[in-house]
mmCIF file of C-alpha atoms and ligand atoms in Angstrom:
data_model
loop_
_atom_site.group_PDB
_atom_site.id
_atom_site.type_symbol
_atom_site.label_atom_id
_atom_site.label_comp_id
_atom_site.label_asym_id
_atom_site.label_seq_id
_atom_site.Cartn_x
_atom_site.Cartn_y
_atom_site.Cartn_z
ATOM 1 C CA GLN Y 1 -143.011 -39.109 16.647
ATOM 2 C CA PRO Y 2 -145.530 -38.054 19.315
ATOM 3 C CA LEU Y 3 -145.486 -40.206 22.393
ATOM 4 C CA ILE Y 4 -147.935 -38.011 24.276
ATOM 5 C CA THR Y 5 -150.770 -36.096 22.656
ATOM 6 C CA ILE Y 6 -153.115 -34.272 24.974
ATOM 7 C CA THR Y 7 -155.851 -32.195 23.429
ATOM 8 C CA ASP Y 8 -157.849 -29.617 25.360
ATOM 9 C CA ILE Y 9 -157.784 -31.587 28.580
ATOM 10 C CA GLY Y 10 -159.381 -30.258 31.732
ATOM 11 C CA ARG Y 11 -159.633 -31.558 35.270
ATOM 12 C CA LYS Y 12 -162.124 -30.165 37.710
ATOM 13 C CA TYR Y 13 -162.741 -31.088 41.307
ATOM 14 C CA VAL Y 14 -166.245 -30.651 42.704
ATOM 15 C CA ILE Y 15 -166.356 -30.145 46.448
ATOM 16 C CA GLY Y 16 -169.884 -29.493 47.677
ATOM 17 C CA SER Y 17 -171.140 -26.437 45.823
ATOM 18 C CA GLU Y 18 -167.642 -25.385 44.731
ATOM 19 C CA THR Y 19 -165.951 -26.398 41.487
ATOM 20 C CA ILE Y 20 -162.172 -26.003 41.171
ATOM 21 C CA HIS Y 21 -160.749 -26.049 37.670
ATOM 22 C CA ALA Y 22 -157.273 -27.393 38.482
ATOM 23 C CA ILE Y 23 -156.597 -27.690 34.754
ATOM 24 C CA LYS Y 24 -158.695 -25.413 32.569
ATOM 25 C CA SER Y 25 -157.414 -26.397 29.143
ATOM 26 C CA VAL Y 26 -154.077 -27.884 28.207
ATOM 27 C CA THR Y 27 -152.975 -29.031 24.765
ATOM 28 C CA LEU Y 28 -149.508 -30.510 24.525
ATOM 29 C CA THR Y 29 -147.504 -32.863 22.332
ATOM 30 C CA ILE Y 30 -144.372 -34.565 23.626
ATOM 31 C CA ASN Y 31 -142.212 -36.536 21.217
ATOM 32 C CA LYS Y 32 -140.173 -39.621 21.912
ATOM 33 C CA GLY Y 33 -136.792 -38.698 23.365
ATOM 34 C CA GLU Y 34 -137.743 -35.254 24.695
ATOM 35 C CA PHE Y 35 -136.570 -34.008 28.092
ATOM 36 C CA VAL Y 36 -139.228 -31.640 29.426
ATOM 37 C CA ALA Y 37 -139.302 -29.668 32.679
ATOM 38 C CA LEU Y 38 -142.754 -28.782 34.007
ATOM 39 C CA MET Y 39 -142.686 -25.654 36.166
ATOM 40 C CA GLY Y 40 -145.133 -23.248 37.734
ATOM 41 C CA PRO Y 41 -146.153 -21.789 41.069
ATOM 42 C CA SER Y 42 -147.882 -23.788 43.765
ATOM 43 C CA GLY Y 43 -151.508 -24.432 42.817
ATOM 44 C CA SER Y 44 -150.920 -23.944 39.077
ATOM 45 C CA GLY Y 45 -151.928 -27.537 38.275
ATOM 46 C CA LYS Y 46 -148.583 -29.312 37.914
ATOM 47 C CA SER Y 47 -149.463 -32.248 40.183
ATOM 48 C CA THR Y 48 -152.858 -32.634 38.575
ATOM 49 C CA LEU Y 49 -151.241 -32.686 35.118
ATOM 50 C CA MET Y 50 -148.527 -35.135 36.260
ATOM 51 C CA ASN Y 51 -151.184 -37.434 37.725
ATOM 52 C CA ILE Y 52 -152.969 -37.438 34.387
ATOM 53 C CA LEU Y 53 -149.753 -37.912 32.379
ATOM 54 C CA GLY Y 54 -148.810 -40.762 34.744
ATOM 55 C CA CYS Y 55 -152.216 -42.454 34.346
ATOM 56 C CA LEU Y 56 -152.969 -42.054 38.036
ATOM 57 C CA ASP Y 57 -155.988 -39.913 37.163
ATOM 58 C CA THR Y 58 -158.073 -39.163 34.076
ATOM 59 C CA PRO Y 59 -159.133 -35.785 32.701
ATOM 60 C CA THR Y 60 -162.725 -34.606 33.114
ATOM 61 C CA LYS Y 61 -162.628 -33.306 29.544
ATOM 62 C CA GLY Y 62 -160.421 -33.734 26.502
ATOM 63 C CA GLU Y 63 -158.277 -36.539 25.165
ATOM 64 C CA TYR Y 64 -154.988 -38.111 26.212
ATOM 65 C CA ILE Y 65 -153.208 -40.488 23.838
ATOM 66 C CA LEU Y 66 -150.126 -42.191 25.290
ATOM 67 C CA ASN Y 67 -147.978 -44.241 22.924
ATOM 68 C CA GLY Y 68 -150.973 -44.747 20.642
ATOM 69 C CA ILE Y 69 -153.334 -45.743 23.458
ATOM 70 C CA ASN Y 70 -156.347 -43.559 24.270
ATOM 71 C CA VAL Y 71 -156.250 -43.508 28.062
ATOM 72 C CA SER Y 72 -158.760 -40.660 28.539
ATOM 73 C CA GLN Y 73 -161.715 -42.789 29.627
ATOM 74 C CA MET Y 74 -160.041 -45.832 31.129
ATOM 75 C CA THR Y 75 -161.095 -47.579 34.323
ATOM 76 C CA ASP Y 76 -158.695 -47.751 37.271
ATOM 77 C CA SER Y 77 -157.619 -51.304 36.486
ATOM 78 C CA GLU Y 78 -156.995 -50.509 32.820
ATOM 79 C CA LEU Y 79 -154.975 -47.469 33.883
ATOM 80 C CA ALA Y 80 -152.922 -49.597 36.287
ATOM 81 C CA GLU Y 81 -151.984 -51.882 33.433
ATOM 82 C CA VAL Y 82 -150.919 -48.988 31.179
ATOM 83 C CA ARG Y 83 -148.968 -47.471 34.063
ATOM 84 C CA ASN Y 84 -146.997 -50.648 34.731
ATOM 85 C CA LYS Y 85 -146.103 -50.999 31.088
ATOM 86 C CA GLU Y 86 -145.525 -47.428 29.972
ATOM 87 C CA ILE Y 87 -144.398 -45.322 32.927
ATOM 88 C CA GLY Y 88 -141.426 -45.193 35.276
ATOM 89 C CA PHE Y 89 -141.928 -42.990 38.339
ATOM 90 C CA VAL Y 90 -139.272 -41.210 40.385
ATOM 91 C CA PHE Y 91 -140.472 -39.353 43.488
ATOM 92 C CA GLN Y 92 -139.036 -36.753 45.829
ATOM 93 C CA THR Y 93 -139.360 -39.189 48.749
ATOM 94 C CA PHE Y 94 -137.811 -42.143 46.831
ATOM 95 C CA ASN Y 95 -140.764 -44.434 47.833
ATOM 96 C CA LEU Y 96 -138.593 -47.500 48.423
ATOM 97 C CA LEU Y 97 -139.681 -50.485 50.520
ATOM 98 C CA PRO Y 98 -137.656 -50.052 53.742
ATOM 99 C CA ARG Y 99 -137.239 -53.763 54.510
ATOM 100 C CA SER Y 100 -136.200 -54.783 51.011
ATOM 101 C CA SER Y 101 -132.722 -54.724 49.516
ATOM 102 C CA ALA Y 102 -131.824 -52.375 46.654
ATOM 103 C CA GLN Y 103 -132.022 -55.366 44.323
ATOM 104 C CA ASP Y 104 -135.510 -56.373 45.499
ATOM 105 C CA ASN Y 105 -136.749 -52.784 45.310
ATOM 106 C CA VAL Y 106 -135.568 -52.475 41.726
ATOM 107 C CA ALA Y 107 -137.026 -55.875 40.789
ATOM 108 C CA LEU Y 108 -140.474 -55.114 42.221
ATOM 109 C CA PRO Y 109 -142.118 -53.950 38.959
ATOM 110 C CA LEU Y 110 -140.984 -57.257 37.408
ATOM 111 C CA VAL Y 111 -142.853 -59.217 40.077
ATOM 112 C CA TYR Y 112 -146.095 -57.640 38.811
ATOM 113 C CA ALA Y 113 -145.023 -58.409 35.255
ATOM 114 C CA GLY Y 114 -144.654 -62.112 36.102
ATOM 115 C CA VAL Y 115 -140.898 -62.377 35.445
ATOM 116 C CA SER Y 116 -139.050 -65.318 37.072
ATOM 117 C CA LYS Y 117 -136.951 -64.758 40.211
ATOM 118 C CA LYS Y 118 -133.675 -65.553 38.427
ATOM 119 C CA GLU Y 119 -134.371 -63.101 35.605
ATOM 120 C CA ARG Y 120 -135.558 -60.443 38.066
ATOM 121 C CA ASP Y 121 -132.330 -60.705 40.048
ATOM 122 C CA ASP Y 122 -130.225 -60.569 36.900
ATOM 123 C CA ARG Y 123 -132.049 -57.573 35.449
ATOM 124 C CA ALA Y 124 -132.018 -55.696 38.768
ATOM 125 C CA THR Y 125 -128.277 -56.311 39.041
ATOM 126 C CA VAL Y 126 -127.710 -54.857 35.575
ATOM 127 C CA ALA Y 127 -129.994 -51.874 36.326
ATOM 128 C CA LEU Y 128 -128.183 -51.121 39.597
ATOM 129 C CA THR Y 129 -124.804 -51.484 37.895
ATOM 130 C CA ASN Y 130 -125.961 -48.954 35.288
ATOM 131 C CA VAL Y 131 -126.649 -46.384 38.032
ATOM 132 C CA GLY Y 132 -123.286 -47.019 39.721
ATOM 133 C CA LEU Y 133 -124.531 -49.237 42.548
ATOM 134 C CA ALA Y 134 -123.089 -52.639 41.615
ATOM 135 C CA ASN Y 135 -121.635 -52.890 45.114
ATOM 136 C CA ARG Y 136 -124.872 -51.989 46.929
ATOM 137 C CA LEU Y 137 -127.208 -54.763 45.712
ATOM 138 C CA HIS Y 138 -128.000 -56.101 49.165
ATOM 139 C CA HIS Y 139 -128.114 -52.822 51.070
ATOM 140 C CA LYS Y 140 -131.464 -51.707 52.485
ATOM 141 C CA PRO Y 141 -132.585 -48.095 51.936
ATOM 142 C CA ASN Y 142 -131.482 -46.981 55.434
ATOM 143 C CA GLU Y 143 -127.986 -48.275 54.657
ATOM 144 C CA LEU Y 144 -127.721 -45.982 51.649
ATOM 145 C CA SER Y 145 -127.164 -42.243 51.314
ATOM 146 C CA GLY Y 146 -129.939 -40.034 49.903
ATOM 147 C CA GLY Y 147 -128.304 -39.917 46.495
ATOM 148 C CA GLN Y 148 -127.894 -43.688 46.465
ATOM 149 C CA ARG Y 149 -131.570 -44.138 47.391
ATOM 150 C CA GLN Y 150 -132.576 -41.942 44.487
ATOM 151 C CA ARG Y 151 -130.295 -43.994 42.193
ATOM 152 C CA VAL Y 152 -132.136 -47.122 43.324
ATOM 153 C CA ALA Y 153 -135.442 -45.382 42.548
ATOM 154 C CA VAL Y 154 -134.158 -44.412 39.077
ATOM 155 C CA ALA Y 155 -133.053 -48.012 38.413
ATOM 156 C CA ARG Y 156 -136.518 -49.215 39.481
ATOM 157 C CA ALA Y 157 -138.197 -46.676 37.191
ATOM 158 C CA LEU Y 158 -136.189 -47.993 34.223
ATOM 159 C CA ILE Y 159 -136.454 -51.733 34.855
ATOM 160 C CA ASN Y 160 -139.532 -52.269 32.643
ATOM 161 C CA ASN Y 161 -138.223 -50.160 29.736
ATOM 162 C CA PRO Y 162 -141.091 -47.685 30.116
ATOM 163 C CA SER Y 163 -141.904 -45.268 27.316
ATOM 164 C CA ILE Y 164 -141.682 -42.274 29.696
ATOM 165 C CA ILE Y 165 -139.964 -41.429 32.956
ATOM 166 C CA LEU Y 166 -141.956 -39.065 35.197
ATOM 167 C CA ALA Y 167 -139.767 -37.493 37.836
ATOM 168 C CA ASP Y 168 -141.637 -35.428 40.447
ATOM 169 C CA GLU Y 169 -139.193 -33.159 42.317
ATOM 170 C CA PRO Y 170 -136.507 -35.900 42.202
ATOM 171 C CA THR Y 171 -133.926 -33.632 43.828
ATOM 172 C CA GLY Y 172 -136.294 -32.109 46.389
ATOM 173 C CA ASN Y 173 -134.797 -34.045 49.309
ATOM 174 C CA LEU Y 174 -131.164 -33.896 48.231
ATOM 175 C CA ASP Y 175 -128.341 -31.468 48.947
ATOM 176 C CA THR Y 176 -126.934 -29.404 46.078
ATOM 177 C CA LYS Y 177 -124.000 -31.683 45.289
ATOM 178 C CA THR Y 178 -126.152 -34.813 45.291
ATOM 179 C CA SER Y 179 -128.850 -33.051 43.235
ATOM 180 C CA ILE Y 180 -126.276 -32.327 40.547
ATOM 181 C CA GLU Y 181 -125.211 -35.995 40.560
ATOM 182 C CA ILE Y 182 -128.802 -37.134 40.112
ATOM 183 C CA MET Y 183 -129.313 -34.616 37.281
ATOM 184 C CA GLY Y 184 -126.194 -36.098 35.651
ATOM 185 C CA LEU Y 185 -127.791 -39.531 35.883
ATOM 186 C CA ILE Y 186 -131.060 -38.230 34.386
ATOM 187 C CA GLU Y 187 -129.058 -36.646 31.549
ATOM 188 C CA GLU Y 188 -127.392 -40.010 30.854
ATOM 189 C CA ILE Y 189 -130.770 -41.722 30.735
ATOM 190 C CA HIS Y 190 -132.056 -39.054 28.357
ATOM 191 C CA ALA Y 191 -128.943 -39.474 26.156
ATOM 192 C CA LYS Y 192 -129.813 -43.181 25.812
ATOM 193 C CA GLY Y 193 -133.077 -42.150 24.129
ATOM 194 C CA ASN Y 194 -135.498 -42.102 27.043
ATOM 195 C CA THR Y 195 -138.312 -39.551 27.269
ATOM 196 C CA ILE Y 196 -138.252 -37.596 30.515
ATOM 197 C CA ILE Y 197 -140.778 -35.306 32.152
ATOM 198 C CA LEU Y 198 -139.473 -33.577 35.248
ATOM 199 C CA VAL Y 199 -141.497 -31.476 37.685
ATOM 200 C CA THR Y 200 -139.407 -29.028 39.655
ATOM 201 C CA HIS Y 201 -139.681 -25.738 41.524
ATOM 202 C CA GLU Y 202 -135.985 -25.088 41.093
ATOM 203 C CA GLU Y 203 -134.933 -22.980 38.126
ATOM 204 C CA ASP Y 204 -131.382 -24.447 38.205
ATOM 205 C CA ILE Y 205 -132.718 -27.980 37.980
ATOM 206 C CA ALA Y 206 -135.165 -27.096 35.180
ATOM 207 C CA GLN Y 207 -132.287 -25.700 33.118
ATOM 208 C CA HIS Y 208 -131.029 -29.275 32.563
ATOM 209 C CA ALA Y 209 -134.144 -29.941 30.465
ATOM 210 C CA HIS Y 210 -134.279 -29.248 26.723
ATOM 211 C CA ARG Y 211 -137.826 -27.931 26.821
ATOM 212 C CA ILE Y 212 -139.568 -25.937 29.538
ATOM 213 C CA VAL Y 213 -143.329 -25.849 30.052
ATOM 214 C CA ARG Y 214 -144.607 -23.291 32.561
ATOM 215 C CA MET Y 215 -148.099 -23.518 34.009
ATOM 216 C CA ARG Y 216 -150.216 -20.873 35.676
ATOM 217 C CA ASP Y 217 -153.823 -21.072 36.874
ATOM 218 C CA GLY Y 218 -154.504 -24.359 35.112
ATOM 219 C CA LEU Y 219 -153.141 -23.201 31.753
ATOM 220 C CA VAL Y 220 -149.822 -23.494 29.944
ATOM 221 C CA GLU Y 221 -148.376 -20.011 30.203
ATOM 222 C CA ASP Y 222 -145.166 -20.697 28.306
ATOM 223 C CA ASP Y 223 -143.662 -23.626 26.364
ATOM 224 C CA TYR Y 224 -140.258 -23.244 24.725
ATOM 225 C CA GLN Y 225 -137.037 -25.001 23.776
ATOM 226 C CA ASN Y 226 -134.272 -24.298 26.297
ATOM 227 C CA LYS Y 227 -131.534 -22.699 24.212
ATOM 228 C CA ASP Y 228 -129.060 -22.830 27.068
ATOM 229 C CA VAL Y 229 -129.226 -26.384 28.380
ATOM 230 C CA LYS Y 230 -127.096 -26.798 31.463
ATOM 231 C CA THR Y 231 -125.228 -30.102 31.664
ATOM 232 C CA VAL Y 232 -123.350 -31.816 34.464
ATOM 233 C CA ALA Y 233 -119.686 -31.751 33.511
HETATM 234 P P1 LIG N 301 -149.488 -27.687 41.853
HETATM 235 O O1 LIG N 301 -149.008 -29.086 41.759
HETATM 236 O O2 LIG N 301 -149.019 -26.808 40.744
HETATM 237 O O3 LIG N 301 -149.223 -27.071 43.189
HETATM 238 P P2 LIG N 301 -152.141 -28.850 41.933
HETATM 239 O O4 LIG N 301 -152.355 -29.606 40.682
HETATM 240 O O5 LIG N 301 -151.793 -29.630 43.159
HETATM 241 O O6 LIG N 301 -151.082 -27.691 41.678
HETATM 242 O O7 LIG N 301 -153.454 -28.025 42.272
HETATM 243 C C1 LIG N 301 -154.149 -27.205 41.329
HETATM 244 C C2 LIG N 301 -155.460 -26.730 41.965
HETATM 245 O O8 LIG N 301 -156.343 -27.827 42.156
HETATM 246 C C3 LIG N 301 -155.286 -26.109 43.337
HETATM 247 O O9 LIG N 301 -156.222 -25.045 43.459
HETATM 248 C C4 LIG N 301 -155.641 -27.230 44.281
HETATM 249 O O10 LIG N 301 -156.120 -26.739 45.505
HETATM 250 C C5 LIG N 301 -156.694 -27.983 43.508
HETATM 251 N N1 LIG N 301 -156.675 -29.428 43.810
HETATM 252 C C6 LIG N 301 -155.654 -30.280 43.573
HETATM 253 N N2 LIG N 301 -155.979 -31.530 43.934
HETATM 254 C C7 LIG N 301 -157.243 -31.464 44.424
HETATM 255 C C8 LIG N 301 -158.164 -32.432 44.966
HETATM 256 N N3 LIG N 301 -157.850 -33.720 45.064
HETATM 257 N N4 LIG N 301 -159.364 -31.996 45.377
HETATM 258 C C9 LIG N 301 -159.695 -30.702 45.252
HETATM 259 N N5 LIG N 301 -158.900 -29.744 44.758
HETATM 260 C C10 LIG N 301 -157.678 -30.113 44.339
HETATM 261 P P1 LIG N 302 -123.121 -39.270 51.685
HETATM 262 O O1 LIG N 302 -122.253 -38.554 52.684
HETATM 263 O O2 LIG N 302 -122.503 -39.398 50.311
HETATM 264 O O3 LIG N 302 -124.544 -38.822 51.665
HETATM 265 P P2 LIG N 302 -123.304 -41.383 53.604
HETATM 266 O O4 LIG N 302 -122.310 -40.749 54.528
HETATM 267 O O5 LIG N 302 -124.719 -41.459 54.002
HETATM 268 O O6 LIG N 302 -123.178 -40.791 52.151
HETATM 269 O O7 LIG N 302 -122.809 -42.843 53.307
HETATM 270 C C1 LIG N 302 -121.499 -43.115 52.890
HETATM 271 C C2 LIG N 302 -121.392 -44.583 52.535
HETATM 272 O O8 LIG N 302 -121.674 -45.413 53.669
HETATM 273 C C3 LIG N 302 -122.366 -44.959 51.468
HETATM 274 O O9 LIG N 302 -121.669 -45.666 50.471
HETATM 275 C C4 LIG N 302 -123.427 -45.828 52.132
HETATM 276 O O10 LIG N 302 -123.803 -46.911 51.321
HETATM 277 C C5 LIG N 302 -122.720 -46.325 53.371
HETATM 278 N N1 LIG N 302 -123.649 -46.312 54.498
HETATM 279 C C6 LIG N 302 -124.271 -45.239 55.021
HETATM 280 N N2 LIG N 302 -125.037 -45.567 56.063
HETATM 281 C C7 LIG N 302 -124.912 -46.915 56.215
HETATM 282 C C8 LIG N 302 -125.438 -47.881 57.115
HETATM 283 N N3 LIG N 302 -126.297 -47.544 58.091
HETATM 284 N N4 LIG N 302 -125.077 -49.161 56.954
HETATM 285 C C9 LIG N 302 -124.242 -49.523 55.965
HETATM 286 N N5 LIG N 302 -123.697 -48.666 55.069
HETATM 287 C C10 LIG N 302 -124.020 -47.388 55.198
#
């Protein structure tokens, strides 16, 4: 069933006398359990679309329904609430708290959700075990390799059982071997039934997705099922 329904959304930025149509018109449905790669050249509107999908921004026209909730016209505080509940973010730069342990980083979304310390620690331990870091619970980010940091970020993204995972260039700061490992982890998460939207510039990385959406000049130029899904052996 549709998890995301966006209908004729647009996003314009007005700077002085100039208006930039970052998204001209996009209509898109994403079902539960899909694994979508969002591609396109620089300036095509990928970040603007991801910000809208991630409830960090709202469209200036059109409608966005996320998991049955119309988020198109929400205030910032309403959006923050939807974001915490519905969306797990993974970033290129990991965005971990440098002074906190892996366990505390992963547990952070549960602090906002009002979960007790004991339960937070237990759930973070399980989440880190699931990404292969059972023996790194108390390491700080600078005591972990790049791939391990991204695993921590993936565990944090999953901790609240979000309805979608938005991964923005998750392999952008990783070497080829580590990128493949992280794609293997994302494949595992997808296989468990999670819905994944991945932004990437890299064709090789996009080929792990089951559907590819290409943007150009604020429009969807192409949207197709990937017949030749590449998987990590
Ligand atoms: P991409 O992520 O594909 O590189 P963006 O969504 O960042 O594309 O940008 C799409 C267009 O919108 C570009 O022309 C960009 O300059 C413009 N744009 C993006 N964000 C802003 C902003 N905050 N203010 C003004 N213009 C913006
Ligand atoms: P890779 O070569 O796979 O990127 P690293 O060489 O960065 O990994 O790290 C290898 C191992 O050493 C990892 O398991 C990591 O947790 C550990 N490690 C790396 N740097 C530190 C550090 N400063 N303190 C403690 N452990 C570290």
